[in-house]
């Protein structure tokens, strides 16, 4: 078994720091998206401003596959190293420019247009970086230790979330609300300039991938990598496997354990926001050693069994875990939903998370779901408006949050979970389960991204489906979970989206996933 050399350590440091910066930049924008609604969009319509701000964030996800296609092709034609320097430079510069961008009050409509342009460039750069850096790192990895060597790359996403979130929390704690809105929000973006300098300095010292140098020496570099990928049935099949199985599974599990768990604890379980964040963050910290261990384990027993274990564990445990969180976090609410029948009457309930609620029925749907109240939907009663019946009472006509809250409380619903009834230890143990599933996927994932594909088109073949899956499957998760939950009148129902996708991914993995542990990266 080969030891890790000084050059390989430098490659790990440069690749991981650059990827951390990419995630830090991308997620800082996401964390501050709600503030952008006021700063960069027309102030006369706050709701439209917020929606446009969130759409600006989403646009970064949309262009990621385009960035992966362009930069992937360039990397397969001209080398990995120059593309890494280009993508990190583009990402860092656009993030810094967000920090100095004039607001709507200063330059009018030009402000949101420039913000949208910068977000497009951010997403473009992330598409070129994520997936491709996995290829570069794996091509430097020592034989027999590729899983362990490359697993640290997967830690940069959670680390980026933690650092970005912590920085914003500290700024909000030490600054007044007026100062944070006035200039404090710019600090995380301006700070990225220092991170960019360090990242470019480390990447400039890197050498070209040894695998690409061999291709150059042999004169076998692909002239049209994307066309070659799409024209080769074996490569195309493995790209589909990566899209529907490995990358989809990883992004869905990451969403379930790191993103939706926090939302679920705050909105459905009605847990104190600080306690919810603490529990999720504590379980996230375990992801760091677990991911490295699973990468090491995949070097010992193979990539396929570790990946399949993660997919299957996620598929069979997501629903029980979230049901358990509800049970141990707010038993009173669980009892309320079991014993008190809530019926929503309306013929025009067609709620969608992609648009604002259009009528009283949809507003009632949104209110009940947001407050963790399960309900059944019935046709509108003759001659009456949309109404909500709680525990068999006569019903509350139209949409009246104050009346709904009052009747719900009278029937036993509590606005906040009782701190004395919260079983913190059991909730922490439950949150560890999906984290283990995430680690089983992400541990070997970096190595597998490169091992699945031939050297000539590896960067393109890995980056395109990986970014498509992150945007189309993982990125749509919040909307799909919300849509299914609202339509079913049950906060747990939306989890059938990740569960169903994970079952599908598990079946594909069992049937078609190859074992790539000992493949040669030079082929």
Short mmCIF file of C-alpha atoms in Angstrom, two decimals:
data_model
loop_
_atom_site.label_atom_id
_atom_site.label_comp_id
_atom_site.label_asym_id
_atom_site.label_seq_id
_atom_site.Cartn_x
_atom_site.Cartn_y
_atom_site.Cartn_z
CA UNK A 1 0.00 0.00 0.00
CA UNK A 2 1.47 3.34 -1.06
CA UNK A 3 2.16 6.10 1.45
CA UNK A 4 0.87 9.63 0.87
CA UNK A 5 3.66 11.85 -0.50
CA UNK A 6 4.35 15.54 0.16
CA UNK A 7 2.95 16.41 -3.29
CA UNK A 8 -0.24 14.47 -2.59
CA UNK A 9 -0.69 16.29 0.72
CA UNK A 10 -0.37 19.61 -1.13
CA UNK A 11 -3.00 18.43 -3.62
CA UNK A 12 -5.39 17.51 -0.78
CA UNK A 13 -4.89 20.91 0.87
CA UNK A 14 -5.36 22.91 -2.33
CA UNK A 15 -8.34 20.91 -3.58
CA UNK A 16 -10.12 20.92 -0.22
CA UNK A 17 -9.50 24.58 0.54
CA UNK A 18 -10.75 25.58 -2.88
CA UNK A 19 -13.86 23.43 -2.53
CA UNK A 20 -14.47 24.86 0.94
CA UNK A 21 -14.32 28.36 -0.55
CA UNK A 22 -16.79 27.35 -3.29
CA UNK A 23 -19.28 26.05 -0.71
CA UNK A 24 -18.69 28.98 1.64
CA UNK A 25 -19.40 31.46 -1.15
CA UNK A 26 -22.41 29.58 -2.52
CA UNK A 27 -24.01 29.00 0.90
CA UNK A 28 -23.36 32.52 2.20
CA UNK A 29 -25.51 33.78 -0.64
CA UNK A 30 -28.22 31.26 0.30
CA UNK A 31 -28.13 32.25 3.97
CA UNK A 32 -28.54 35.95 3.15
CA UNK A 33 -31.07 35.53 0.33
CA UNK A 34 -33.93 36.82 2.48
CA UNK A 35 -32.04 40.08 3.15
CA UNK A 36 -31.50 40.59 -0.57
CA UNK A 37 -35.26 40.86 -1.06
CA UNK A 38 -35.21 44.20 0.76
CA UNK A 39 -31.80 45.40 -0.44
CA UNK A 40 -31.89 44.65 -4.15
CA UNK A 41 -35.53 44.46 -5.22
CA UNK A 42 -38.43 46.95 -5.41
CA UNK A 43 -39.41 47.89 -1.83
CA UNK A 44 -43.08 48.50 -2.63
CA UNK A 45 -43.78 44.73 -2.83
CA UNK A 46 -41.89 42.86 -0.06
CA UNK A 47 -43.36 39.45 -0.93
CA UNK A 48 -42.42 39.73 -4.59
CA UNK A 49 -38.99 40.96 -3.53
CA UNK A 50 -38.43 37.90 -1.35
CA UNK A 51 -39.58 35.52 -4.08
CA UNK A 52 -37.32 37.20 -6.62
CA UNK A 53 -34.43 36.99 -4.19
CA UNK A 54 -34.96 33.27 -3.68
CA UNK A 55 -35.29 32.84 -7.45
CA UNK A 56 -31.95 34.58 -7.82
CA UNK A 57 -30.49 31.97 -5.47
CA UNK A 58 -32.12 29.16 -7.46
CA UNK A 59 -30.69 30.40 -10.72
CA UNK A 60 -27.25 29.42 -9.45
CA UNK A 61 -28.40 25.80 -9.25
CA UNK A 62 -29.87 25.93 -12.75
CA UNK A 63 -26.65 26.98 -14.46
CA UNK A 64 -24.42 24.52 -12.59
CA UNK A 65 -24.79 21.80 -15.26
CA UNK A 66 -23.89 24.34 -17.97
CA UNK A 67 -20.74 25.24 -16.09
CA UNK A 68 -19.83 21.58 -15.66
CA UNK A 69 -20.32 20.93 -19.39
CA UNK A 70 -18.14 23.87 -20.45
CA UNK A 71 -15.38 23.60 -17.86
CA UNK A 72 -15.47 19.80 -18.00
CA UNK A 73 -14.81 19.82 -21.73
CA UNK A 74 -12.01 22.37 -21.32
CA UNK A 75 -10.40 20.33 -18.54
CA UNK A 76 -10.47 17.15 -20.64
CA UNK A 77 -8.93 19.05 -23.57
CA UNK A 78 -6.39 21.37 -21.90
CA UNK A 79 -5.78 19.96 -18.42
CA UNK A 80 -7.24 19.91 -14.91
CA UNK A 81 -4.94 22.49 -13.28
CA UNK A 82 -5.78 25.60 -15.37
CA UNK A 83 -9.52 24.93 -15.00
CA UNK A 84 -9.26 24.69 -11.22
CA UNK A 85 -7.51 28.03 -11.11
CA UNK A 86 -10.13 29.55 -13.44
CA UNK A 87 -13.17 28.25 -11.54
CA UNK A 88 -11.94 29.30 -8.10
CA UNK A 89 -10.96 32.74 -9.44
CA UNK A 90 -14.38 33.24 -11.04
CA UNK A 91 -16.20 32.09 -7.91
CA UNK A 92 -14.14 34.22 -5.55
CA UNK A 93 -14.32 37.38 -7.65
CA UNK A 94 -18.08 37.20 -8.17
CA UNK A 95 -18.62 36.65 -4.44
CA UNK A 96 -16.42 39.62 -3.56
CA UNK A 97 -18.31 41.79 -6.06
CA UNK A 98 -21.62 40.91 -4.36
CA UNK A 99 -20.11 42.45 -1.23
CA UNK A 100 -19.50 45.80 -2.95
CA UNK A 101 -22.65 45.82 -5.09
CA UNK A 102 -24.80 49.00 -4.76
CA UNK A 103 -28.36 48.38 -3.55
CA UNK A 104 -31.68 49.12 -5.24
CA UNK A 105 -31.93 52.38 -3.30
CA UNK A 106 -28.62 53.49 -4.82
CA UNK A 107 -28.80 52.43 -8.47
CA UNK A 108 -32.37 51.25 -9.00
CA UNK A 109 -33.23 48.34 -11.30
CA UNK A 110 -29.57 47.86 -12.22
CA UNK A 111 -28.97 46.40 -8.73
CA UNK A 112 -31.07 43.21 -9.12
CA UNK A 113 -29.82 42.75 -12.68
CA UNK A 114 -26.19 42.85 -11.54
CA UNK A 115 -26.99 40.54 -8.62
CA UNK A 116 -28.58 38.06 -11.01
CA UNK A 117 -25.54 38.20 -13.31
CA UNK A 118 -23.15 37.57 -10.42
CA UNK A 119 -25.27 34.66 -9.21
CA UNK A 120 -25.24 33.16 -12.70
CA UNK A 121 -21.44 33.37 -12.77
CA UNK A 122 -21.25 31.84 -9.29
CA UNK A 123 -23.34 28.86 -10.34
CA UNK A 124 -21.31 28.53 -13.52
CA UNK A 125 -18.08 28.35 -11.52
CA UNK A 126 -19.48 25.85 -9.00
CA UNK A 127 -20.53 23.59 -11.87
CA UNK A 128 -16.96 23.55 -13.14
CA UNK A 129 -15.52 22.92 -9.70
CA UNK A 130 -17.75 20.33 -8.06
CA UNK A 131 -17.26 16.91 -9.57
CA UNK A 132 -14.17 17.97 -11.45
CA UNK A 133 -12.12 18.48 -8.30
CA UNK A 134 -13.03 14.92 -7.33
CA UNK A 135 -11.43 13.73 -10.58
CA UNK A 136 -8.26 15.74 -10.01
CA UNK A 137 -7.89 14.59 -6.40
CA UNK A 138 -8.54 10.93 -7.23
CA UNK A 139 -6.02 10.98 -10.10
CA UNK A 140 -3.35 11.96 -7.54
CA UNK A 141 -4.44 9.38 -4.95
CA UNK A 142 -2.17 6.47 -3.96
CA UNK A 143 -3.31 3.07 -5.23
CA UNK A 144 -5.20 1.15 -2.55
CA UNK A 145 -6.01 4.28 -0.52
CA UNK A 146 -8.12 6.30 -2.93
CA UNK A 147 -11.28 6.09 -0.80
CA UNK A 148 -9.52 7.29 2.36
CA UNK A 149 -7.42 9.91 0.53
CA UNK A 150 -10.35 11.51 -1.30
CA UNK A 151 -13.01 11.25 1.43
CA UNK A 152 -11.88 14.50 3.08
CA UNK A 153 -13.16 16.44 0.05
CA UNK A 154 -16.74 15.59 1.01
CA UNK A 155 -16.29 17.32 4.36
CA UNK A 156 -15.94 20.71 2.73
CA UNK A 157 -19.70 21.08 2.14
CA UNK A 158 -20.67 20.67 5.82
CA UNK A 159 -17.65 22.75 6.85
CA UNK A 160 -18.71 25.52 4.47
CA UNK A 161 -22.21 25.46 5.98
CA UNK A 162 -20.87 25.63 9.53
CA UNK A 163 -18.41 28.47 8.90
CA UNK A 164 -20.87 30.51 6.82
CA UNK A 165 -23.66 30.06 9.38
CA UNK A 166 -21.38 30.78 12.36
CA UNK A 167 -20.04 33.96 10.79
CA UNK A 168 -23.52 35.32 10.09
CA UNK A 169 -24.74 34.40 13.61
CA UNK A 170 -21.78 36.21 15.17
CA UNK A 171 -22.33 39.31 13.02
CA UNK A 172 -25.99 39.41 13.96
CA UNK A 173 -25.09 38.97 17.64
CA UNK A 174 -22.56 41.83 17.72
CA UNK A 175 -24.26 44.26 15.33
CA UNK A 176 -27.55 46.04 15.66
CA UNK A 177 -30.26 45.10 13.18
CA UNK A 178 -29.81 48.44 11.41
CA UNK A 179 -26.02 48.01 11.12
CA UNK A 180 -26.37 44.44 9.83
CA UNK A 181 -28.85 45.57 7.16
CA UNK A 182 -26.75 48.63 6.41
CA UNK A 183 -23.30 47.09 5.99
CA UNK A 184 -22.85 43.96 8.14
CA UNK A 185 -24.26 41.62 5.49
CA UNK A 186 -21.37 42.62 3.21
CA UNK A 187 -18.67 41.29 5.57
CA UNK A 188 -18.92 37.56 4.65
CA UNK A 189 -18.64 38.41 0.95
CA UNK A 190 -15.68 40.75 1.45
CA UNK A 191 -13.96 38.19 3.69
CA UNK A 192 -13.98 35.78 0.74
CA UNK A 193 -11.27 37.94 -0.89
CA UNK A 194 -8.78 36.71 1.72
CA UNK A 195 -9.91 33.12 1.23
CA UNK A 196 -9.59 33.56 -2.53
CA UNK A 197 -6.00 34.82 -2.23
CA UNK A 198 -5.01 31.79 -0.14
CA UNK A 199 -6.81 29.39 -2.47
CA UNK A 200 -5.27 30.73 -5.68
CA UNK A 201 -1.82 30.74 -4.06
CA UNK A 202 -2.15 27.06 -3.10
CA UNK A 203 -3.56 26.05 -6.48
CA UNK A 204 -0.88 27.88 -8.45
CA UNK A 205 1.71 25.61 -6.81
CA UNK A 206 -0.02 22.43 -8.01
CA UNK A 207 1.17 20.19 -10.80
CA UNK A 208 -0.97 18.83 -13.59
CA UNK A 209 -2.70 15.50 -12.95
CA UNK A 210 -0.35 12.56 -13.74
CA UNK A 211 -3.15 10.84 -15.66
CA UNK A 212 -3.65 13.86 -17.94
CA UNK A 213 0.10 14.15 -18.50
CA UNK A 214 0.07 10.54 -19.71
CA UNK A 215 -2.75 11.34 -22.13
CA UNK A 216 -0.79 14.31 -23.47
CA UNK A 217 2.37 12.24 -23.87
CA UNK A 218 0.48 9.54 -25.74
CA UNK A 219 -1.39 12.06 -27.90
CA UNK A 220 -4.77 10.62 -26.86
CA UNK A 221 -6.41 13.73 -25.39
CA UNK A 222 -10.07 13.97 -26.44
CA UNK A 223 -10.88 16.71 -28.96
CA UNK A 224 -14.64 16.76 -28.19
CA UNK A 225 -15.17 15.28 -24.69
CA UNK A 226 -18.91 15.97 -24.31
CA UNK A 227 -19.74 14.58 -27.74
CA UNK A 228 -17.58 11.55 -26.99
CA UNK A 229 -19.37 10.96 -23.67
CA UNK A 230 -22.80 11.12 -25.28
CA UNK A 231 -21.70 8.88 -28.14
CA UNK A 232 -20.33 6.05 -25.98
CA UNK A 233 -23.05 3.76 -24.59
CA UNK A 234 -20.94 2.51 -21.67
CA UNK A 235 -20.00 6.03 -20.56
CA UNK A 236 -23.56 7.28 -21.06
CA UNK A 237 -24.94 4.40 -18.99
CA UNK A 238 -22.57 5.16 -16.14
CA UNK A 239 -23.43 8.86 -16.32
CA UNK A 240 -27.09 7.85 -15.88
CA UNK A 241 -26.10 5.61 -12.95
CA UNK A 242 -24.27 8.53 -11.35
CA UNK A 243 -27.24 10.85 -11.93
CA UNK A 244 -30.04 8.59 -10.65
CA UNK A 245 -28.16 6.52 -8.09
CA UNK A 246 -24.94 7.76 -6.48
CA UNK A 247 -25.20 11.55 -6.75
CA UNK A 248 -28.98 11.51 -6.27
CA UNK A 249 -28.65 9.38 -3.15
CA UNK A 250 -25.95 11.58 -1.68
CA UNK A 251 -27.80 14.84 -2.32
CA UNK A 252 -31.14 13.52 -1.02
CA UNK A 253 -29.60 12.17 2.17
CA UNK A 254 -27.63 15.37 2.71
CA UNK A 255 -30.82 17.39 2.28
CA UNK A 256 -32.77 15.14 4.66
CA UNK A 257 -30.16 15.10 7.43
CA UNK A 258 -28.66 18.60 7.20
CA UNK A 259 -31.37 20.85 5.77
CA UNK A 260 -34.85 19.40 6.23
CA UNK A 261 -34.13 18.03 9.71
CA UNK A 262 -33.61 21.58 10.98
CA UNK A 263 -36.74 22.86 9.22
CA UNK A 264 -38.80 19.91 10.51
CA UNK A 265 -37.70 20.38 14.14
CA UNK A 266 -38.53 24.08 14.10
CA UNK A 267 -41.78 24.14 12.11
CA UNK A 268 -43.37 20.73 12.63
CA UNK A 269 -42.03 19.59 16.01
CA UNK A 270 -42.23 23.23 17.20
CA UNK A 271 -38.87 22.95 18.96
CA UNK A 272 -36.99 26.00 20.19
CA UNK A 273 -34.91 27.29 17.26
CA UNK A 274 -31.64 27.28 19.19
CA UNK A 275 -32.16 23.73 20.49
CA UNK A 276 -33.09 22.49 17.00
CA UNK A 277 -29.98 24.02 15.45
CA UNK A 278 -27.79 22.67 18.26
CA UNK A 279 -29.06 19.11 17.83
CA UNK A 280 -28.57 19.17 14.05
CA UNK A 281 -25.13 20.77 14.34
CA UNK A 282 -24.03 18.22 16.93
CA UNK A 283 -25.02 15.35 14.64
CA UNK A 284 -23.33 17.11 11.71
CA UNK A 285 -20.02 17.13 13.58
CA UNK A 286 -20.10 13.31 13.58
CA UNK A 287 -20.20 13.42 9.78
CA UNK A 288 -16.53 14.40 9.70
CA UNK A 289 -14.99 11.25 11.26
CA UNK A 290 -17.69 8.98 9.81
CA UNK A 291 -17.05 10.13 6.23
CA UNK A 292 -13.30 9.48 6.50
CA UNK A 293 -13.98 6.09 8.09
CA UNK A 294 -16.38 5.10 5.29
CA UNK A 295 -13.81 6.16 2.69
CA UNK A 296 -11.25 3.96 4.43
CA UNK A 297 -13.79 1.13 4.67
CA UNK A 298 -14.44 1.28 0.93
CA UNK A 299 -10.70 0.68 0.38
CA UNK A 300 -11.01 -2.52 2.40
CA UNK A 301 -14.30 -4.10 1.29
CA UNK A 302 -15.09 -2.25 -1.96
CA UNK A 303 -17.06 0.79 -3.05
CA UNK A 304 -20.29 -0.97 -4.01
CA UNK A 305 -21.22 -2.52 -0.63
CA UNK A 306 -20.53 0.75 1.21
CA UNK A 307 -22.58 2.84 -1.25
CA UNK A 308 -25.46 0.35 -1.26
CA UNK A 309 -25.46 0.26 2.54
CA UNK A 310 -25.92 4.05 2.58
CA UNK A 311 -28.73 4.03 0.02
CA UNK A 312 -30.63 1.18 1.69
CA UNK A 313 -30.12 2.55 5.22
CA UNK A 314 -31.48 5.92 4.10
CA UNK A 315 -34.46 4.38 2.32
CA UNK A 316 -35.60 2.31 5.31
CA UNK A 317 -34.89 4.78 8.12
CA UNK A 318 -35.86 8.30 6.95
CA UNK A 319 -39.57 7.96 7.78
CA UNK A 320 -39.07 6.18 11.15
CA UNK A 321 -36.40 8.72 12.14
CA UNK A 322 -38.60 11.74 11.47
CA UNK A 323 -41.59 10.07 13.11
CA UNK A 324 -39.36 9.41 16.13
CA UNK A 325 -38.23 13.05 16.19
CA UNK A 326 -41.87 14.09 16.40
CA UNK A 327 -42.54 11.55 19.17
CA UNK A 328 -39.56 12.46 21.36
CA UNK A 329 -39.59 16.18 20.56
CA UNK A 330 -43.27 17.02 21.02
CA UNK A 331 -45.40 14.13 22.32
CA UNK A 332 -48.28 16.54 22.98
CA UNK A 333 -48.44 17.54 19.32
CA UNK A 334 -48.21 13.91 18.26
CA UNK A 335 -51.13 13.10 20.54
CA UNK A 336 -53.10 16.10 19.23
CA UNK A 337 -52.70 14.96 15.62
CA UNK A 338 -53.74 11.43 16.57
CA UNK A 339 -56.80 12.36 18.65
CA UNK A 340 -58.13 15.63 17.18
CA UNK A 341 -59.59 15.50 13.66
CA UNK A 342 -58.89 18.62 11.62
CA UNK A 343 -60.80 18.94 8.35
CA UNK A 344 -60.20 21.56 5.69
CA UNK A 345 -63.16 22.27 3.41
CA UNK A 346 -62.51 23.86 0.02
CA UNK A 347 -62.85 23.19 -3.70
CA UNK A 348 -59.96 25.36 -4.85
CA UNK A 349 -57.12 24.04 -2.68
CA UNK A 350 -54.27 23.72 -5.13
CA UNK A 351 -51.32 24.85 -3.03
CA UNK A 352 -47.90 24.95 -4.66
CA UNK A 353 -44.54 25.89 -3.06
CA UNK A 354 -43.57 27.47 -6.39
CA UNK A 355 -46.02 30.36 -6.01
CA UNK A 356 -47.83 32.41 -3.39
CA UNK A 357 -51.06 31.01 -1.90
CA UNK A 358 -53.89 32.30 -4.12
CA UNK A 359 -57.02 31.87 -1.95
CA UNK A 360 -58.28 31.20 1.58
CA UNK A 361 -58.22 27.45 1.16
CA UNK A 362 -54.55 27.47 0.12
CA UNK A 363 -53.70 29.90 2.91
CA UNK A 364 -55.31 27.52 5.40
CA UNK A 365 -53.30 24.66 3.92
CA UNK A 366 -50.11 26.64 4.30
CA UNK A 367 -50.94 27.70 7.87
CA UNK A 368 -51.79 24.20 9.11
CA UNK A 369 -48.74 22.58 7.50
CA UNK A 370 -46.40 25.27 8.79
CA UNK A 371 -47.70 24.66 12.33
CA UNK A 372 -47.34 20.88 12.23
CA UNK A 373 -51.12 20.20 12.20
CA UNK A 374 -52.30 17.18 10.20
CA UNK A 375 -55.60 17.56 8.34
CA UNK A 376 -57.87 15.95 5.79
CA UNK A 377 -59.17 17.84 2.76
CA UNK A 378 -62.87 17.66 1.87
CA UNK A 379 -64.95 19.36 -0.87
CA UNK A 380 -66.33 22.78 -0.06
CA UNK A 381 -69.68 22.66 1.71
CA UNK A 382 -72.61 24.06 -0.26
CA UNK A 383 -73.11 27.79 0.14
CA UNK A 384 -70.09 28.27 2.41
CA UNK A 385 -66.60 29.64 1.98
CA UNK A 386 -63.44 27.67 2.60
CA UNK A 387 -63.52 26.51 6.22
CA UNK A 388 -61.53 24.60 8.84
CA UNK A 389 -63.21 22.27 11.32
CA UNK A 390 -61.16 21.37 14.41
CA UNK A 391 -62.29 18.49 16.60
CA UNK A 392 -65.75 18.38 15.04
CA UNK A 393 -66.71 22.00 15.73
CA UNK A 394 -68.79 24.12 13.36
CA UNK A 395 -65.74 25.39 11.51
CA UNK A 396 -63.91 28.65 10.96
CA UNK A 397 -64.88 30.27 7.67
CA UNK A 398 -62.35 31.96 5.39
CA UNK A 399 -58.79 32.43 6.57
CA UNK A 400 -58.31 33.75 10.11
CA UNK A 401 -54.93 32.89 11.70
CA UNK A 402 -55.95 34.35 15.06
CA UNK A 403 -59.15 32.26 15.30
CA UNK A 404 -57.35 29.14 14.06
CA UNK A 405 -54.61 29.55 16.64
CA UNK A 406 -57.14 30.11 19.42
CA UNK A 407 -59.25 27.03 18.61
CA UNK A 408 -56.19 24.84 18.08
CA UNK A 409 -54.84 25.81 21.49
CA UNK A 410 -58.24 25.18 23.10
CA UNK A 411 -58.21 21.65 21.63
CA UNK A 412 -54.75 20.84 22.99
CA UNK A 413 -52.32 22.11 20.34
CA UNK A 414 -49.26 23.93 21.68
CA UNK A 415 -47.42 26.67 19.85
CA UNK A 416 -44.07 25.49 21.20
CA UNK A 417 -42.84 22.11 22.35
CA UNK A 418 -42.75 21.70 26.12
CA UNK A 419 -39.04 21.80 27.06
CA UNK A 420 -39.71 19.38 29.96
CA UNK A 421 -41.08 16.75 27.58
CA UNK A 422 -38.27 16.95 24.99
CA UNK A 423 -36.04 13.87 25.06
CA UNK A 424 -32.84 15.45 23.74
CA UNK A 425 -30.72 12.31 23.97
CA UNK A 426 -33.10 10.17 21.91
CA UNK A 427 -33.48 12.94 19.32
CA UNK A 428 -29.70 13.19 18.98
CA UNK A 429 -29.44 9.42 18.50
CA UNK A 430 -32.15 9.54 15.82
CA UNK A 431 -30.40 12.37 13.97
CA UNK A 432 -27.22 10.27 13.84
CA UNK A 433 -28.92 7.61 11.69
CA UNK A 434 -29.29 9.66 8.46
CA UNK A 435 -25.82 11.12 9.11
CA UNK A 436 -24.41 7.59 8.98
CA UNK A 437 -26.26 7.03 5.70
CA UNK A 438 -24.78 10.25 4.29
CA UNK A 439 -21.27 9.19 5.35
CA UNK A 440 -21.66 5.78 3.68
CA UNK A 441 -22.38 7.58 0.39
CA UNK A 442 -19.97 10.50 0.63
CA UNK A 443 -17.03 8.49 1.99
CA UNK A 444 -16.35 6.59 -1.25
CA UNK A 445 -18.20 9.00 -3.57
CA UNK A 446 -15.24 11.19 -4.55
CA UNK A 447 -13.20 8.20 -5.68
CA UNK A 448 -16.14 6.61 -7.50
CA UNK A 449 -16.80 9.77 -9.53
CA UNK A 450 -13.40 9.31 -11.19
CA UNK A 451 -13.24 5.51 -11.19
CA UNK A 452 -16.45 5.11 -13.20
CA UNK A 453 -15.13 6.79 -16.36
CA UNK A 454 -12.26 6.56 -18.88
CA UNK A 455 -9.42 9.06 -18.51
CA UNK A 456 -10.05 10.81 -21.86
CA UNK A 457 -13.48 12.16 -20.87
CA UNK A 458 -13.44 11.66 -17.09
CA UNK A 459 -13.84 15.28 -15.99
CA UNK A 460 -16.85 15.91 -18.27
CA UNK A 461 -18.48 12.53 -17.63
CA UNK A 462 -18.29 12.95 -13.84
CA UNK A 463 -19.10 16.65 -13.52
CA UNK A 464 -22.17 16.91 -15.78
CA UNK A 465 -24.44 14.24 -14.22
CA UNK A 466 -23.22 15.05 -10.70
CA UNK A 467 -24.23 18.71 -11.04
CA UNK A 468 -27.46 17.87 -12.85
CA UNK A 469 -28.43 15.52 -10.05
CA UNK A 470 -27.57 18.04 -7.33
CA UNK A 471 -29.75 20.67 -9.02
CA UNK A 472 -32.66 18.65 -10.40
CA UNK A 473 -33.06 15.97 -7.72
CA UNK A 474 -31.40 17.35 -4.59
CA UNK A 475 -32.20 20.98 -5.38
CA UNK A 476 -35.90 20.25 -5.89
CA UNK A 477 -36.16 18.33 -2.62
CA UNK A 478 -37.43 21.22 -0.46
CA UNK A 479 -40.20 22.00 -2.97
CA UNK A 480 -41.24 18.38 -3.50
CA UNK A 481 -41.31 17.56 0.22
CA UNK A 482 -43.40 20.68 0.90
CA UNK A 483 -45.77 19.98 -2.00
CA UNK A 484 -46.44 16.36 -0.98
CA UNK A 485 -46.83 17.28 2.71
CA UNK A 486 -49.38 20.02 2.00
CA UNK A 487 -51.39 17.95 -0.46
CA UNK A 488 -51.54 15.00 1.96
CA UNK A 489 -52.19 17.15 5.03
CA UNK A 490 -49.37 15.35 6.84
CA UNK A 491 -45.89 16.75 7.46
CA UNK A 492 -44.36 13.26 7.17
CA UNK A 493 -45.94 12.51 3.79
CA UNK A 494 -43.46 14.67 1.88
CA UNK A 495 -40.63 12.42 3.00
CA UNK A 496 -41.88 9.81 0.56
CA UNK A 497 -40.11 11.83 -2.13
CA UNK A 498 -36.56 11.12 -0.84
CA UNK A 499 -37.60 7.63 0.30
CA UNK A 500 -39.01 6.72 -3.12
CA UNK A 501 -35.95 8.13 -4.91
CA UNK A 502 -33.62 6.25 -2.56
CA UNK A 503 -35.49 2.97 -3.15
CA UNK A 504 -35.15 3.54 -6.91
CA UNK A 505 -31.44 4.38 -6.47
CA UNK A 506 -30.93 1.21 -4.37
CA UNK A 507 -32.49 -1.00 -7.03
CA UNK A 508 -30.34 0.60 -9.74
CA UNK A 509 -27.27 0.15 -7.58
CA UNK A 510 -27.92 -3.51 -6.92
CA UNK A 511 -28.55 -4.22 -10.60
CA UNK A 512 -26.04 -2.01 -12.39
CA UNK A 513 -23.40 -0.52 -10.06
CA UNK A 514 -19.92 -1.86 -10.92
CA UNK A 515 -17.19 -2.42 -8.37
CA UNK A 516 -14.50 0.15 -9.12
CA UNK A 517 -12.09 -0.43 -6.22
CA UNK A 518 -9.11 -1.68 -8.25
CA UNK A 519 -9.69 -0.05 -11.64
CA UNK A 520 -6.77 1.69 -13.32
CA UNK A 521 -7.26 5.45 -13.65
CA UNK A 522 -4.97 5.59 -16.67
CA UNK A 523 -7.33 3.64 -18.92
#
